[in-house]
Short mmCIF file of C-alpha atoms and ligand atoms in Angstrom, two decimals:
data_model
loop_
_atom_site.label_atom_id
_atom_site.label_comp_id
_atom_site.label_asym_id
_atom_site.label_seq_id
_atom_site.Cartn_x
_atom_site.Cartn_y
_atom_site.Cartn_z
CA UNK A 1 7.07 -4.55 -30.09
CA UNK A 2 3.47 -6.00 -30.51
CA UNK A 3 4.58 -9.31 -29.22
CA UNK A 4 5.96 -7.28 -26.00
CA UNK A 5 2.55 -5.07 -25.81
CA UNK A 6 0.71 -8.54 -25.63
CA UNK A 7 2.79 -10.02 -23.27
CA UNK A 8 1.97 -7.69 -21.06
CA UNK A 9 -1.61 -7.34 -21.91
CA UNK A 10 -1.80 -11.18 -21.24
CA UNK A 11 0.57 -10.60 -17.79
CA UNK A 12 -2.18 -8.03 -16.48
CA UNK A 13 -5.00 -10.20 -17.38
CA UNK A 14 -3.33 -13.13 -15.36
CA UNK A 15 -2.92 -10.74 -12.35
CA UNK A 16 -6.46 -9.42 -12.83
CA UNK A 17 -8.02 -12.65 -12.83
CA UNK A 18 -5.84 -13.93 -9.19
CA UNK A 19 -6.24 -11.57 -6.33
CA UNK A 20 -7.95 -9.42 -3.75
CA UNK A 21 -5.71 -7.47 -3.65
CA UNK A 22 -5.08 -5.37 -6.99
CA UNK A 23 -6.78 -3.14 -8.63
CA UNK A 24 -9.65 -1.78 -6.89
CA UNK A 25 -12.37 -2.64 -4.20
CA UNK A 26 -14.25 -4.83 -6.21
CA UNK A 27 -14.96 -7.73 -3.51
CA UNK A 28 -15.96 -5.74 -0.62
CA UNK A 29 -17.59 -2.63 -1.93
CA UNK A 30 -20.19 -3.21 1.49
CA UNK A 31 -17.14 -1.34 3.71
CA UNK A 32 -18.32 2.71 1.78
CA UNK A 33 -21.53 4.12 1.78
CA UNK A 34 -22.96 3.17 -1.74
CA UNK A 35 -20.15 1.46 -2.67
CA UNK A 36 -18.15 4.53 -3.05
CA UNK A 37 -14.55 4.71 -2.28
CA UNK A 38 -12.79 7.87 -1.19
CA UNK A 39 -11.88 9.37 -4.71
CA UNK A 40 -8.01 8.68 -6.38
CA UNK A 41 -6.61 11.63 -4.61
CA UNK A 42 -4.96 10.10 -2.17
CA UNK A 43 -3.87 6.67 -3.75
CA UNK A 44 0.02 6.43 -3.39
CA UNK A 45 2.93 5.57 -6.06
CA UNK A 46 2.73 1.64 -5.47
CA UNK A 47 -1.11 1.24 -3.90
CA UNK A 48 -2.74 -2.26 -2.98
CA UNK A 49 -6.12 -2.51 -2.47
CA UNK A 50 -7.04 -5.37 0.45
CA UNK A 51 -10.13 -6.83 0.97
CA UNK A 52 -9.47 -7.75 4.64
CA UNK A 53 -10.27 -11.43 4.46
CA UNK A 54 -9.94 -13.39 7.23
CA UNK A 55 -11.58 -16.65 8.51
CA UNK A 56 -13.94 -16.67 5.48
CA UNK A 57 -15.21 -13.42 5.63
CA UNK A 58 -14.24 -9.97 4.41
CA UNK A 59 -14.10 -7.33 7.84
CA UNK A 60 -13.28 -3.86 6.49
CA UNK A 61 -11.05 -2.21 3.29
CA UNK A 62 -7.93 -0.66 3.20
CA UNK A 63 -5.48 1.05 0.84
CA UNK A 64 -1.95 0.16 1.01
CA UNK A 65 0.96 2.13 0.43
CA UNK A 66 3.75 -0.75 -0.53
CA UNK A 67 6.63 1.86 -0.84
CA UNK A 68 5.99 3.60 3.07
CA UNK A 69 4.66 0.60 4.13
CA UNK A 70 1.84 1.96 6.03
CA UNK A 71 -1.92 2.27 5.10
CA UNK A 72 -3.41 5.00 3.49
CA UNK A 73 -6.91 4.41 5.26
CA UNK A 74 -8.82 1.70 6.19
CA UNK A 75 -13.00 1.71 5.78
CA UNK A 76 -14.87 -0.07 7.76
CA UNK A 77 -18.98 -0.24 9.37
CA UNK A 78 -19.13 1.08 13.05
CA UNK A 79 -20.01 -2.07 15.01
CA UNK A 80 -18.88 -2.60 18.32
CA UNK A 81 -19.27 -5.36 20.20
CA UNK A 82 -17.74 -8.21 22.40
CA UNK A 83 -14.82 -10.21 21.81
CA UNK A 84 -11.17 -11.16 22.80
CA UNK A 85 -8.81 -8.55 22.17
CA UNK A 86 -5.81 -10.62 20.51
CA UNK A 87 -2.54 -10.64 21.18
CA UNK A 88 -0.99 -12.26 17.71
CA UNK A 89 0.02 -9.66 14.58
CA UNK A 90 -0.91 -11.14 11.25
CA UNK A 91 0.51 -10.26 7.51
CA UNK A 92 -0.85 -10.07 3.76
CA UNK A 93 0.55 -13.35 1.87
CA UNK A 94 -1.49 -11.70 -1.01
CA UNK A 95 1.17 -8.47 -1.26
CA UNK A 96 4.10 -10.99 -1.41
CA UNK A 97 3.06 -12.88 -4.29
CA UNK A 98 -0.63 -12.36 -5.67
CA UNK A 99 -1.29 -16.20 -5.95
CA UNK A 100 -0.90 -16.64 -2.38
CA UNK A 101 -4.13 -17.09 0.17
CA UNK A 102 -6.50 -13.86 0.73
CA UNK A 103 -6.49 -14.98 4.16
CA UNK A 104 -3.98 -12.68 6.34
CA UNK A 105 -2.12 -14.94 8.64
CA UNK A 106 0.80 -15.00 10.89
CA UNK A 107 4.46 -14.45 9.52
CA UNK A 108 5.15 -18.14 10.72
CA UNK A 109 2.72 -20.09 9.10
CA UNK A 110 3.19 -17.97 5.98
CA UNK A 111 6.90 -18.73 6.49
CA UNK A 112 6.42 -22.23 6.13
CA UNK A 113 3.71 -22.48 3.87
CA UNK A 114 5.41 -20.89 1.36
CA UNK A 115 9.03 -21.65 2.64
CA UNK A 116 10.19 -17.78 2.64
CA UNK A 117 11.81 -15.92 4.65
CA UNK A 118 10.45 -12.80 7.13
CA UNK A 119 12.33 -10.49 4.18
CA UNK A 120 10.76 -12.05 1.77
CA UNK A 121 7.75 -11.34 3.66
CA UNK A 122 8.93 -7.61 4.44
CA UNK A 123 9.71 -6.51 0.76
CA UNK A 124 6.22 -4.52 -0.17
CA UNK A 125 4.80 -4.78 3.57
CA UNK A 126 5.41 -3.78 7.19
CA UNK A 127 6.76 -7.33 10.12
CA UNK A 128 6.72 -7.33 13.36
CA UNK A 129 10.76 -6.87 13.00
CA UNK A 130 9.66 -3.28 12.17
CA UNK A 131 7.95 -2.52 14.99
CA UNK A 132 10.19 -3.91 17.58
CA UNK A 133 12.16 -1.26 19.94
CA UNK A 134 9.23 1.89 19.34
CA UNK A 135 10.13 4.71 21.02
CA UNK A 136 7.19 6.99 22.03
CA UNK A 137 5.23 5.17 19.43
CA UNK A 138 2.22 2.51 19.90
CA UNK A 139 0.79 0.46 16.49
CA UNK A 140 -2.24 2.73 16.31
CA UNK A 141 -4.79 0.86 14.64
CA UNK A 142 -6.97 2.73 11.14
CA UNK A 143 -9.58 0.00 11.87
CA UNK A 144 -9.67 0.01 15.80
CA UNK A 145 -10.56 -3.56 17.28
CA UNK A 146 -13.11 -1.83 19.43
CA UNK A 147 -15.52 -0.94 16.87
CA UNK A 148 -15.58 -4.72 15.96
CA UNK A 149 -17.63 -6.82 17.12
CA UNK A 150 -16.78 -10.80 17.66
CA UNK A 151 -13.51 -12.72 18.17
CA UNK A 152 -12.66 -13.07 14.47
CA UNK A 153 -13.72 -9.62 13.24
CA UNK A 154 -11.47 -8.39 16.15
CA UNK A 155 -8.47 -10.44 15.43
CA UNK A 156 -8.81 -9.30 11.46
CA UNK A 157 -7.92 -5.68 12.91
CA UNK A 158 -4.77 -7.09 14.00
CA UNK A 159 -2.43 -7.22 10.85
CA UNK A 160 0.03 -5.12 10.24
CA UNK A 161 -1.43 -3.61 7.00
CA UNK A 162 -4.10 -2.34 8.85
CA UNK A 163 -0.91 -0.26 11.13
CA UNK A 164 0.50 3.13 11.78
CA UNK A 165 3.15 4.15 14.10
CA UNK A 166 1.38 6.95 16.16
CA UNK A 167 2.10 9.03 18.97
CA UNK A 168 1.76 6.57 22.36
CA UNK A 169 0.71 9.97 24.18
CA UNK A 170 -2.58 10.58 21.57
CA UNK A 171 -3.21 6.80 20.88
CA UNK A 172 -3.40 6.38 24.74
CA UNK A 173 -5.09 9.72 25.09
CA UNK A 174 -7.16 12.22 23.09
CA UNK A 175 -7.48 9.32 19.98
CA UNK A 176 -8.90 6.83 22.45
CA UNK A 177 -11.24 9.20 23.90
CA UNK A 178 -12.34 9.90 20.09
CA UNK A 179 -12.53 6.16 19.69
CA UNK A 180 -14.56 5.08 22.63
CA UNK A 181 -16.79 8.04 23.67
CA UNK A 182 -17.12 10.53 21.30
CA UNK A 183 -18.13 7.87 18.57
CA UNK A 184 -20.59 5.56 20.97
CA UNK A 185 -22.25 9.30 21.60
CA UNK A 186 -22.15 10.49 17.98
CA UNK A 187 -23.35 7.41 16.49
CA UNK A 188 -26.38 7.14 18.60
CA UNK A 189 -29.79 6.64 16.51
CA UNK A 190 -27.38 5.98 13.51
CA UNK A 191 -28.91 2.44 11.92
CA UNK A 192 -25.27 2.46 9.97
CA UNK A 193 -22.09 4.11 10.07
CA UNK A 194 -19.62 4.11 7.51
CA UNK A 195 -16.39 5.05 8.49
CA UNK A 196 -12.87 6.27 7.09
CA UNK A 197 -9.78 6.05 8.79
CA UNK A 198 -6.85 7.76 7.46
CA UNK A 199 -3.02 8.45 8.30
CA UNK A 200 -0.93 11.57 6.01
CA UNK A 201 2.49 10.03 5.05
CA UNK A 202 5.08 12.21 7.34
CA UNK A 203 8.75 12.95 6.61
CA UNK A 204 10.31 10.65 9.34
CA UNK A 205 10.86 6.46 9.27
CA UNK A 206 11.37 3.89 11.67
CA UNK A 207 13.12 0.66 11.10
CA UNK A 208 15.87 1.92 8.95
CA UNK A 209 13.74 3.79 7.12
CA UNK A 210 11.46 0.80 5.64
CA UNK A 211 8.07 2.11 7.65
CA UNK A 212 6.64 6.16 7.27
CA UNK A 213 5.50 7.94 10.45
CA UNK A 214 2.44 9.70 9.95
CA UNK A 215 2.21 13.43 10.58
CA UNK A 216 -1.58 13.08 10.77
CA UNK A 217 -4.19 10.84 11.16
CA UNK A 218 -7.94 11.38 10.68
CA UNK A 219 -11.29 10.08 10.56
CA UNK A 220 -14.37 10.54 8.96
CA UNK A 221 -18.28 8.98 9.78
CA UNK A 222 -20.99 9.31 7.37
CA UNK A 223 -24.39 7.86 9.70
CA UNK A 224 -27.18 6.87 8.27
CA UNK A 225 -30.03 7.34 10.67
CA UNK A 226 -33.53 6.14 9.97
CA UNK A 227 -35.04 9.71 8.15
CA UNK A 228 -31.55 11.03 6.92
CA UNK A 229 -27.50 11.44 6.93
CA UNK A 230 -25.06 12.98 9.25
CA UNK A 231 -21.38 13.19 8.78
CA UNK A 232 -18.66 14.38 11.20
CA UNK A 233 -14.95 14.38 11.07
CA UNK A 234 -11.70 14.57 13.01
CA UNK A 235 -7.98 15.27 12.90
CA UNK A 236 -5.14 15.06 14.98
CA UNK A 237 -1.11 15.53 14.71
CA UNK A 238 0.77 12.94 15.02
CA UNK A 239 3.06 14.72 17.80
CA UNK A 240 0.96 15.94 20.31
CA UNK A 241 -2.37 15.17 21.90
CA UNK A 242 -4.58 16.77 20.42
CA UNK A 243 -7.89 15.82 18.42
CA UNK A 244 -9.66 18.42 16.37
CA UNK A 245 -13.46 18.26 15.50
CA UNK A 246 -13.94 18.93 11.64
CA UNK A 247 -17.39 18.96 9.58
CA UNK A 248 -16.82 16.87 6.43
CA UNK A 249 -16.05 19.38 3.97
CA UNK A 250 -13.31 20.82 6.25
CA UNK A 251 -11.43 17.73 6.26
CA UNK A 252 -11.48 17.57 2.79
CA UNK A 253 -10.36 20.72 2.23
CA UNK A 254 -7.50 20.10 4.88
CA UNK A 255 -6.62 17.00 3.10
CA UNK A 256 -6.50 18.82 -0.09
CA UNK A 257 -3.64 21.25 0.95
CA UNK A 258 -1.92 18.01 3.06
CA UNK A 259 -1.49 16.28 -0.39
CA UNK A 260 -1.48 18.71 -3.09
CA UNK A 261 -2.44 16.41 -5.57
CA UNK A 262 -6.59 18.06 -6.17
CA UNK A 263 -9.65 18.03 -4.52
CA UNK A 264 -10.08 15.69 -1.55
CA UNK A 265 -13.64 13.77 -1.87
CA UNK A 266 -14.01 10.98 1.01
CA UNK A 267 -17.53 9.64 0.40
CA UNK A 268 -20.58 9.63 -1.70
CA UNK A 269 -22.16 12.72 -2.11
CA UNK A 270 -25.57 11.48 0.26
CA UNK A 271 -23.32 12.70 2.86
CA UNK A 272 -23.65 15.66 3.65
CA UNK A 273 -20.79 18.12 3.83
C1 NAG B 301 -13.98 -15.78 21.97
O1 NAG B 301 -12.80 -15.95 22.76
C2 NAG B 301 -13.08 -16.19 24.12
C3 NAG B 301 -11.76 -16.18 24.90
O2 NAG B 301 -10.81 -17.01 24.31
C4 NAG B 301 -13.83 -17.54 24.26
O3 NAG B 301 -14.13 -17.79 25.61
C5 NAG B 301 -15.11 -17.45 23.44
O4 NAG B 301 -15.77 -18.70 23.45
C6 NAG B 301 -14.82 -17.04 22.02
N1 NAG B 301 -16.08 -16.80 21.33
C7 NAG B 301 -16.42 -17.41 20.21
C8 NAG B 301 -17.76 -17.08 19.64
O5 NAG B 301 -15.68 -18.19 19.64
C1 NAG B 302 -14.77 2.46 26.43
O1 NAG B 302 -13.83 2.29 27.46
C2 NAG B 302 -14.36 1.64 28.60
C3 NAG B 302 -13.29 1.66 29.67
O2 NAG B 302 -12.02 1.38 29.17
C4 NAG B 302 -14.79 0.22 28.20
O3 NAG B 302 -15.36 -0.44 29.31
C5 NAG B 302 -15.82 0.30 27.09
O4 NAG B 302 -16.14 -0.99 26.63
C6 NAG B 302 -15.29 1.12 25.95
N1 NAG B 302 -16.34 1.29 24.97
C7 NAG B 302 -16.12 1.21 23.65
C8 NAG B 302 -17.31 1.44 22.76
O5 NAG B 302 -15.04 0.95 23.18
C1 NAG B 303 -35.73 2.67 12.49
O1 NAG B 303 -36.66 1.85 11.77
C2 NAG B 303 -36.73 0.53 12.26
C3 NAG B 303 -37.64 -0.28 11.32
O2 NAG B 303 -38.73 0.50 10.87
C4 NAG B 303 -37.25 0.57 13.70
O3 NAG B 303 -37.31 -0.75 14.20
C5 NAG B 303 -36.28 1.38 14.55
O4 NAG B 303 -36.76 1.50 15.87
C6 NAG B 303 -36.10 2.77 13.97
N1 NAG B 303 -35.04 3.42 14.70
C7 NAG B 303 -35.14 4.68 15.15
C8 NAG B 303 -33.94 5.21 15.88
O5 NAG B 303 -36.12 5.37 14.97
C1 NAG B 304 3.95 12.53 21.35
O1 NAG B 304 3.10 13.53 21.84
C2 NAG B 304 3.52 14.07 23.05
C3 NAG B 304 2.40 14.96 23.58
O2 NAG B 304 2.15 16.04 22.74
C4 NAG B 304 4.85 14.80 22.82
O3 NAG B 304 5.30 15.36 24.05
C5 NAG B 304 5.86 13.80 22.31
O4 NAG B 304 7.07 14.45 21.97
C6 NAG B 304 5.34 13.07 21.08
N1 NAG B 304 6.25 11.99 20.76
C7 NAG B 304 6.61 11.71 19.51
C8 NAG B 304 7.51 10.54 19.33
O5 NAG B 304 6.21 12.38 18.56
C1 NAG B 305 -15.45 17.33 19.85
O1 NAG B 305 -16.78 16.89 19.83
C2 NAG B 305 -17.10 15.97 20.88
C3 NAG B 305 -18.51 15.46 20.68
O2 NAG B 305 -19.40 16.49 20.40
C4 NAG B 305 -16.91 16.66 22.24
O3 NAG B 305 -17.20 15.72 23.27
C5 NAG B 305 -15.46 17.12 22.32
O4 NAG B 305 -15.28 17.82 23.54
C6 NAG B 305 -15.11 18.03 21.15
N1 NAG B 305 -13.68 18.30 21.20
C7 NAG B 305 -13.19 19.53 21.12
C8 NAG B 305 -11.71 19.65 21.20
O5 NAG B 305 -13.92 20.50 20.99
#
């Protein structure tokens, strides 16, 4: 019995001492406004925190829901900027086994550097496979490309971790309008702006029921302007174009009901509600 308890004392400690992607946000703490992740409300069964890494540097944060396959939000600074929109979708070696590279990468080259297969791949994470034949859905991004800034930063938004099946009516409509205008007007005179990009697990699948369809997704800014701190919020459903402005504290409280599992707290309290 105490040999067992040790054994896995000693197992966690090995898995501690790996990855980026365990137990918490340790490595990239720069993504939330004083360091301060969104509180354990909305962490899932099976949750992996990533560190985006990519092309040695870290680009934003998100937490991973291994059993729906699907982000629970990424967190990322508002910068946006020029760059080549890619055209590639990259995975997380580091969800497959947790001594494999931080670097995302392509299914390919993970394939052969580690001589797996795209299953193998697949078991705790969303492939390309999985979002073959979508029907009225587009791979909304939680980190959008165009709030990076720079080639690499841009092509780090483009893995599959960082995905959500949403509505190719919103993503294409209201959403982008939230993404493009509304935030390049809101953000003005902000000298930062943290942001929080969520999606509510849904009851509906695609891809034999290995990847969740969101029946929300949501976003939340907390700007820090030269003299003080703004926050703003949105929400839409994931059927039907529509994008609803929220303050802060309404979002939380909406999120609170959407989960049921206790108060809903999505950034440092420096931002105001
Ligand atoms: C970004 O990609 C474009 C198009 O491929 C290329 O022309 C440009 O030089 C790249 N920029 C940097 C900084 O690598
Ligand atoms: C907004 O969309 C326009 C037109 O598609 C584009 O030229 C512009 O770069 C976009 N701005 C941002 C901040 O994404
Ligand atoms: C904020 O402060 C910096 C440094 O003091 C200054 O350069 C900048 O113009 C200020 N920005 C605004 C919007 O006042
Ligand atoms: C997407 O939204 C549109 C517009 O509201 C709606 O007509 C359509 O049924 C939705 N599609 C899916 C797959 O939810
Ligand atoms: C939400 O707020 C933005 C920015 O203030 C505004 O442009 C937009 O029309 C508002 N949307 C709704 C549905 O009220």
């Amino acid at each position: 019995m105490l040999g067992l308890l040790l054994l896995q004392v000693l197992a966690s400690c090995l898995w501690l001492g790996h990855s980026e992607v365990v137990k918490s946000f340790a490595s990239c703490p720069q993504f939330f406004y004083a360091g301060i992740p969104p509180n354990i409300v909305l962490n899932p069964k099976k949750p992996a925190w990533i560190c985006q890494h990519f092309r040695n540097s870290y680009h934003y944060a998100t937490l991973y829901d291994r059993d729906r396959r699907i982000p629970v939000y990424s967190a990322y600074k508002y910068q946006p900027g020029p760059g080549k929109r890619p055209q590639t979708w990259l995975a997380e070696p580091q969800l497959i086994n947790p001594t494999y590279s931080k670097d995302m990468d392509t299914e390919t080259s993970i394939s052969n550097r580690y001589k797996i297969t795209p299953q193998q791949i697949g078991q705790s994470q969303a492939i390309t496979q999985d979002y073959k034949n979508l029907q009225g859905l587009d791979r909304g991004h939680l980190s959008p490309s165009g709030h990076r800034s720079g080639n690499n930063s841009k092509m780090a938004t483009f893995t599959l971790t960082n995905i959500v099946p949403q509505n190719s009516t919103l993503n294409k409509g209201q959403w982008k309008d939230y993404e493009n205008q509304t935030m390049a007007q809101r953000t003005q005179g902000c000298t930062t702006t943290y942001v929080i990009r969520g999606a509510v697990p849904g009851n509906t699948y695609i891809s034999n029921n290995r990847v969740n369809v969101p029946s929300h997704i949501w976003s939340a800014a907390c700007c820090q302007t030269n003299t003080t701190m703004r926050t703003w919020a949105v929400i839409a459903e994931n059927s039907r174009n529509q994008v609803q402005n929220l303050t802060r504290a309404q979002l939380e409280a909406t999120l609170t009901q959407l989960y049921g599992r206790g108060q809903v707290s999505l950034f440092h309290s420096a931002c105001p509600r």
